[in-house]
CSV table of C-alpha atoms in Angstrom, one decimal:
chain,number,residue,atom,x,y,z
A,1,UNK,CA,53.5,-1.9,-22.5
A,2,UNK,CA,55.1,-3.0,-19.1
A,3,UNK,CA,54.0,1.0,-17.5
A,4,UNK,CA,50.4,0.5,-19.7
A,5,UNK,CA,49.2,-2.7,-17.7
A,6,UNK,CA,50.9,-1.4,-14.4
A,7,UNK,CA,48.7,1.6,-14.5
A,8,UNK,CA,45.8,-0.3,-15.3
A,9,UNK,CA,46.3,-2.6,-12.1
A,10,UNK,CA,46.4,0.1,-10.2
A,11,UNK,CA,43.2,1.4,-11.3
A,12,UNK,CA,41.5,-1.9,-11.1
A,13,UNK,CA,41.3,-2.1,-7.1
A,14,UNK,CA,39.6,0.9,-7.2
A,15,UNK,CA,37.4,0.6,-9.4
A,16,UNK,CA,36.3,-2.8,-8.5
A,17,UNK,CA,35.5,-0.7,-4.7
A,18,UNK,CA,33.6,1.7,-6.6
A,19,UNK,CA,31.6,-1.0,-7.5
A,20,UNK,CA,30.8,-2.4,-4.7
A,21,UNK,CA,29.7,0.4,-2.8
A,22,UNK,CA,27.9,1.4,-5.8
A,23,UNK,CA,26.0,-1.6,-5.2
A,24,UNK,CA,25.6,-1.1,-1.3
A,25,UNK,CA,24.1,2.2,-1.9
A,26,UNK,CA,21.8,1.4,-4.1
A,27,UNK,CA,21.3,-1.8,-2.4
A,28,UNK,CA,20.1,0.0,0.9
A,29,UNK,CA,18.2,2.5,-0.6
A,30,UNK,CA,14.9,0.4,-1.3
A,31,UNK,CA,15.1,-0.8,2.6
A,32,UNK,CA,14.9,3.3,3.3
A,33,UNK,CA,12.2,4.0,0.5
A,34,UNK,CA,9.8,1.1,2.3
A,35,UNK,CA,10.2,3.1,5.5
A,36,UNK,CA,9.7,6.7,4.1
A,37,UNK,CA,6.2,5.2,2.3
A,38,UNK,CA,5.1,3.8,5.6
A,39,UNK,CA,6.4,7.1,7.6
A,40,UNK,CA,5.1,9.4,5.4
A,41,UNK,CA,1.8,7.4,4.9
A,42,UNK,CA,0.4,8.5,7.8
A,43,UNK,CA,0.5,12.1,8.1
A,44,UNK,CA,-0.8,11.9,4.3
A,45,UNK,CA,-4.1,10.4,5.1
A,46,UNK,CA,-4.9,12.9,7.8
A,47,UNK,CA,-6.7,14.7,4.8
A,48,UNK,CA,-9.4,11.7,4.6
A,49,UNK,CA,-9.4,10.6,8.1
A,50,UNK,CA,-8.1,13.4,10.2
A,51,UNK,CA,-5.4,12.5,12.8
A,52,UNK,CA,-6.9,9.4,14.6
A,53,UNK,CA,-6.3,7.9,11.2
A,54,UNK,CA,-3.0,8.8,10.5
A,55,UNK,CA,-2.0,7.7,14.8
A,56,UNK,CA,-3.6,4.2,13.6
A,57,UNK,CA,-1.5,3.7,10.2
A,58,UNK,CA,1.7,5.1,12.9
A,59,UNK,CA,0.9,2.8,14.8
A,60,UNK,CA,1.2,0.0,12.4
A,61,UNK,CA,4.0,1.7,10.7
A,62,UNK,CA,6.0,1.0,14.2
A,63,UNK,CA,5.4,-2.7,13.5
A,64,UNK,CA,7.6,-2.3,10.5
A,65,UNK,CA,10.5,0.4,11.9
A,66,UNK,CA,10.5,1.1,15.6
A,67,UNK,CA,10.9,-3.1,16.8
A,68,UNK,CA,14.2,-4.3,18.1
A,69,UNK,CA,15.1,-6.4,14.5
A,70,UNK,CA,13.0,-3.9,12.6
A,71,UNK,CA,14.9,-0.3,13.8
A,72,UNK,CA,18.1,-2.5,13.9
A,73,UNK,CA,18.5,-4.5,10.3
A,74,UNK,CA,15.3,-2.7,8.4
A,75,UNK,CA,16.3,1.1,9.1
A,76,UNK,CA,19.5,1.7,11.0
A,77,UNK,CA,21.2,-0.7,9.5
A,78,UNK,CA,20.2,0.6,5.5
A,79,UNK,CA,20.8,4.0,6.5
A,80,UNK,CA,24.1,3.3,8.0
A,81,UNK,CA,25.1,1.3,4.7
A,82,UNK,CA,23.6,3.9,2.7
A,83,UNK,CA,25.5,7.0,3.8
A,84,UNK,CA,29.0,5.3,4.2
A,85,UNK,CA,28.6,3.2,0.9
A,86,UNK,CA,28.2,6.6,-0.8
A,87,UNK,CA,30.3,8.8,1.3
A,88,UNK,CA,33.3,6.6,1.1
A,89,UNK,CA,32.9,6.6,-2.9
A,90,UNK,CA,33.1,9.6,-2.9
A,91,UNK,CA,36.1,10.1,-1.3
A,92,UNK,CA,38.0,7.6,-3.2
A,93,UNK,CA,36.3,8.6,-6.5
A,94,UNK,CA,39.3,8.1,-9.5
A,95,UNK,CA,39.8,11.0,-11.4
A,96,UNK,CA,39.4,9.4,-14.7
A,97,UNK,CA,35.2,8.9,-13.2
A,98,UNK,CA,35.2,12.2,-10.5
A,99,UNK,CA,32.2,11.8,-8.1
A,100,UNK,CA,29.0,14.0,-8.9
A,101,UNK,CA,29.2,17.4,-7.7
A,102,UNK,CA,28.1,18.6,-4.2
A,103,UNK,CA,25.9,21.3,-5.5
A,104,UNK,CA,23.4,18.8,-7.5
A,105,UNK,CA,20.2,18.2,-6.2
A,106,UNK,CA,21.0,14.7,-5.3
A,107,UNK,CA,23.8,15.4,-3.0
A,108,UNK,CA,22.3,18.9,-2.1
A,109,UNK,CA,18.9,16.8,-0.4
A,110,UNK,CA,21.4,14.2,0.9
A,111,UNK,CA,24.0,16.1,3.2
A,112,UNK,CA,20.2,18.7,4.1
A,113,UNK,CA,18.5,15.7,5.3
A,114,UNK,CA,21.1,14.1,7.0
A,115,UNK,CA,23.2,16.7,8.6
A,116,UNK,CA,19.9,18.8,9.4
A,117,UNK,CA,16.7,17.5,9.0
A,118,UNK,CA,16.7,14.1,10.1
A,119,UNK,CA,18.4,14.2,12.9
A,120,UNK,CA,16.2,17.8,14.6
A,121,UNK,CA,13.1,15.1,13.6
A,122,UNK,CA,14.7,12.3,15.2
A,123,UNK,CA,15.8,14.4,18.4
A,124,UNK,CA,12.4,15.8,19.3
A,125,UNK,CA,10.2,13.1,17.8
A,126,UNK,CA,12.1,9.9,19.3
A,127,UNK,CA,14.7,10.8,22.0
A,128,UNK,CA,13.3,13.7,23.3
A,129,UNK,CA,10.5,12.3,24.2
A,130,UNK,CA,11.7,9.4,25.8
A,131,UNK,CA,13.4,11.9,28.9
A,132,UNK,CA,12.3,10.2,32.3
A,133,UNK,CA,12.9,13.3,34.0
A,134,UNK,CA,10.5,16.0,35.0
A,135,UNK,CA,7.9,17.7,32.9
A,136,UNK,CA,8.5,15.0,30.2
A,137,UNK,CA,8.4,12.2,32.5
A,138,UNK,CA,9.1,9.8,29.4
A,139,UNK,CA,5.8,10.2,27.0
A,140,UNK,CA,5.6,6.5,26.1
A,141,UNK,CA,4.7,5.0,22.7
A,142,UNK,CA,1.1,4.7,23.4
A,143,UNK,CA,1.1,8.6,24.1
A,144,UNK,CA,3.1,9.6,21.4
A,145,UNK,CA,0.7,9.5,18.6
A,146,UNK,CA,-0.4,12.8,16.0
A,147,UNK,CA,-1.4,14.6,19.0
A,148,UNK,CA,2.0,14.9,19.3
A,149,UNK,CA,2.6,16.6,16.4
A,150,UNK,CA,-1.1,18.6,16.6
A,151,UNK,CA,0.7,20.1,19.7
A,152,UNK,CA,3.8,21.4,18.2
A,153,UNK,CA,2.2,23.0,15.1
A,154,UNK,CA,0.3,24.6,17.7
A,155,UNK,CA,2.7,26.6,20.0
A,156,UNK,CA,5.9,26.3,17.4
A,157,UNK,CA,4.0,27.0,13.9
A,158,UNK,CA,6.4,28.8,12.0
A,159,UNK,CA,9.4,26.8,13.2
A,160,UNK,CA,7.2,22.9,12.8
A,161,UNK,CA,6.1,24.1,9.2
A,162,UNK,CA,9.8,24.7,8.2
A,163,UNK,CA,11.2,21.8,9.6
A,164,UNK,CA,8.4,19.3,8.1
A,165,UNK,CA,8.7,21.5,4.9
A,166,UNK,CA,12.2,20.7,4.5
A,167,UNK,CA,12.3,17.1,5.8
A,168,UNK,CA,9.6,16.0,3.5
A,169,UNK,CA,11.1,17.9,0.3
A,170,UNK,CA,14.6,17.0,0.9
A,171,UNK,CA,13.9,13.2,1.6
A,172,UNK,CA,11.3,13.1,-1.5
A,173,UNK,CA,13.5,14.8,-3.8
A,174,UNK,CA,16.5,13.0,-3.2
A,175,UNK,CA,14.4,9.6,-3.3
A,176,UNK,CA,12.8,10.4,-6.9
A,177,UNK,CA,16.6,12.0,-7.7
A,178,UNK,CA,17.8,8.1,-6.2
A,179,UNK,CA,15.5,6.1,-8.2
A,180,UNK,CA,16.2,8.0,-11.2
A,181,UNK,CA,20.1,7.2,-11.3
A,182,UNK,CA,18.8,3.5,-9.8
A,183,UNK,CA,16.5,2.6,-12.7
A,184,UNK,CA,19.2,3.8,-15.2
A,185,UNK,CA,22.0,2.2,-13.8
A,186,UNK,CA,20.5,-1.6,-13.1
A,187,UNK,CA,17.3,-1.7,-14.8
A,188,UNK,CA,18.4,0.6,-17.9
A,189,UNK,CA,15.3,3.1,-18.0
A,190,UNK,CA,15.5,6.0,-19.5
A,191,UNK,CA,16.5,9.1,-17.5
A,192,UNK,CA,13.8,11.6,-15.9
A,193,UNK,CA,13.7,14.8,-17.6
A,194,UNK,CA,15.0,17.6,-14.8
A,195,UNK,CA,11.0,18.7,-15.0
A,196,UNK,CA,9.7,15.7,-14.8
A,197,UNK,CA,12.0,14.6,-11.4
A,198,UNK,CA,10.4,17.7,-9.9
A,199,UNK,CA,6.7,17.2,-10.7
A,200,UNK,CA,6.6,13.7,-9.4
A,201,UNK,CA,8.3,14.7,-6.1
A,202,UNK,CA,6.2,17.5,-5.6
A,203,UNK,CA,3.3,15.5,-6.5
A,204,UNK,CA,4.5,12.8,-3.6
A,205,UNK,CA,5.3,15.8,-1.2
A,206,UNK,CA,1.6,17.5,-2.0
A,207,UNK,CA,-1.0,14.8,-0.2
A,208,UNK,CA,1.9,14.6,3.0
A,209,UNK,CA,2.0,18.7,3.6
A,210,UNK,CA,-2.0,18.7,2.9
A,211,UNK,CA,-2.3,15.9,5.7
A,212,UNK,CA,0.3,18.2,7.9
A,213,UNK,CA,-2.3,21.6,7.3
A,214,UNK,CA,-5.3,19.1,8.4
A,215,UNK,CA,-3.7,18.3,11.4
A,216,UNK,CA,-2.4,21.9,12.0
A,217,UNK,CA,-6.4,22.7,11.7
A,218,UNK,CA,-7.6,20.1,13.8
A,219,UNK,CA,-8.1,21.0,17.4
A,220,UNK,CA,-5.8,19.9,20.4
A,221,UNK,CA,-7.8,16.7,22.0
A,222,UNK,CA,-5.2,15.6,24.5
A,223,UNK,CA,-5.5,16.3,28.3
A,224,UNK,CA,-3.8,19.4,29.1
A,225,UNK,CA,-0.9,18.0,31.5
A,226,UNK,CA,0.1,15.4,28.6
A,227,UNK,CA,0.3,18.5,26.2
A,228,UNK,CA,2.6,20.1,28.8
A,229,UNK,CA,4.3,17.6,29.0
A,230,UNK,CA,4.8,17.1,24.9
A,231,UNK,CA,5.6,21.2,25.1
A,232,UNK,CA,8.6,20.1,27.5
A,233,UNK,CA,9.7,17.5,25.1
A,234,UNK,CA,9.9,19.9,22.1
A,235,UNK,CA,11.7,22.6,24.1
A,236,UNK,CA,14.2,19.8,24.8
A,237,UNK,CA,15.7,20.5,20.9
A,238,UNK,CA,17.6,24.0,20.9
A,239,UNK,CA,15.6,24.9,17.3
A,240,UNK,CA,12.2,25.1,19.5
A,241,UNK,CA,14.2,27.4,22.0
A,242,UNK,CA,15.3,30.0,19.8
C-alpha cells in the first residue's frame, strides 16, 4: 500500500503541471485567434474592395497588434505563453498520458508555422523593412501598406505564393485543429470529423488566397523609388535571394 500511494505522489506533481500548462495553452490561444482574424481580414477583402481596402482594415488592425501594450501583452506575450506552455508539456508528458505525436496535423502546422513561416513573414514584412540604411532607408508604417505586398508578388511570384500559401494553411489549420481539441476539452463539444476540420479551414483559407490573387492582379500604384526601395527590403530575407 505504502509503494501504491508513493507512486501516486510522484505522479501527482506532474500531472497537476500538465494541467496548468494545459490551461496556458489553451488560455493564449484565443489572444492569437483575435489577431489572425484581424491580420488575415485584410488581405481577404481585397476581393470586394481591392487593395486600398484591405491597407485601410491593416491600418486599423495595427491599432489592435502593432502598439507598444498591444504587440507586447495582446500578441507577443500569447505567443510566447502559447509555444512554451505546449512545448514544455510535451517534454514532461508522463508515460501513462504520452504527448500527441509529432506527425499529426496539429503539431505538423505548429513547429511549419513557427520554425518557418512565421518568422520569413515577420523578417521581411516587419524588420526588414524597418533598415535605416541605404536603399531601404526605413519604409515607415505609413508606407508599408498592400502595396507592399502588390510589389513582392510582382518581382518574387513563385517564391510570395508559396510562402503566403503555406503561412495561411498552416496557421488556419492548426487554429480549426486548436479549437477542435479546445471545444472538447472545456466546453465538451463534440469532436470535428477529420473531413469536416479540413473543409472549414479550407473554407477560412479560400476568401484570404482569393484576396492575395486580387492583389497579385492589381497593378503596382506606388512611385517607382518607394518600390525600389520595398525590392531592397525583400532581398534583405535570404529566401528572396535564392
Amino acid at each position: 500500500m505504502k509503494s501504491d500511494d508513493s507512486a501516486g505522489n510522484r505522479n501527482t506533481p506532474p500531472n497537476r503541471l500538465t494541467s496548468i500548462l494545459t490551461k496556458l495553452a489553451h488560455g493564449s490561444a484565443p489572444f492569437l485567434s483575435t489577431f489572425i482574424l484581424i491580420h488575415l481580414s485584410a488581405p481577404a477583402l481585397a476581393t470586394i474592395g481591392s487593395s486600398s481596402l484591405s491597407s485601410n482594415v491593416m491600418l486599423l488592425g495595427r491599432e489592435y497588434y502593432q502598439t507598444v501594450f498591444g504587440e507586447r501583452y495582446l500578441l507577443l506575450t500569447p505567443l510566447a505563453i502559447h509555444v512554451s506552455s505546449s512545448m514544455t508539456k510535451r517534454l514532461i508528458a508522463p508515460s501513462s498520458k504520452p504527448p500527441r505525436k509529432l506527425t499529426s496535423t496539429l503539431s505538423i502546422t505548429a513547429y511549419s508555422a513557427l520554425l518557418v513561416f512565421v518568422p520569413i513573414h515577420f523578417i521581411t514584412h516587419r524588420l526588414a523593412p524597418a533598415d535605416a540604411s541605404p536603399p531601404i532607408f526605413a519604409v515607415g508604417p505609413s508606407e508599408l501598406d498592400y502595396e507592399f505586398v502588390k510589389t513582392g508578388l510582382a518581382r518574387f511570384p513563385w517564391r510570395s505564393w508559396a510562402l503566403y500559401t503555406g503561412l495561411v494553411a498552416s496557421v488556419l489549420v492548426h487554429a480549426v485543429e486548436g479549437i477542435n481539441v479546445i471545444g472538447a476539452t472545456w466546453l465538451g463539444a463534440p469532436r470535428i470529423s477529420s473531413r469536416a476540420r479540413k473543409f472549414i479551414a479550407g473554407a477560412a483559407a479560400f476568401p484570404v488566397l482569393l484576396g492575395v490573387w486580387t492583389l497579385s492582379r492589381e497593378p503596382l500604384m506606388g512611385l517607382s523609388s518607394v518600390a525600389e526601395r520595398y525590392g531592397a527590403s525583400f532581398t534583405r530575407s535570404w529566401v528572396y535571394r535564392v
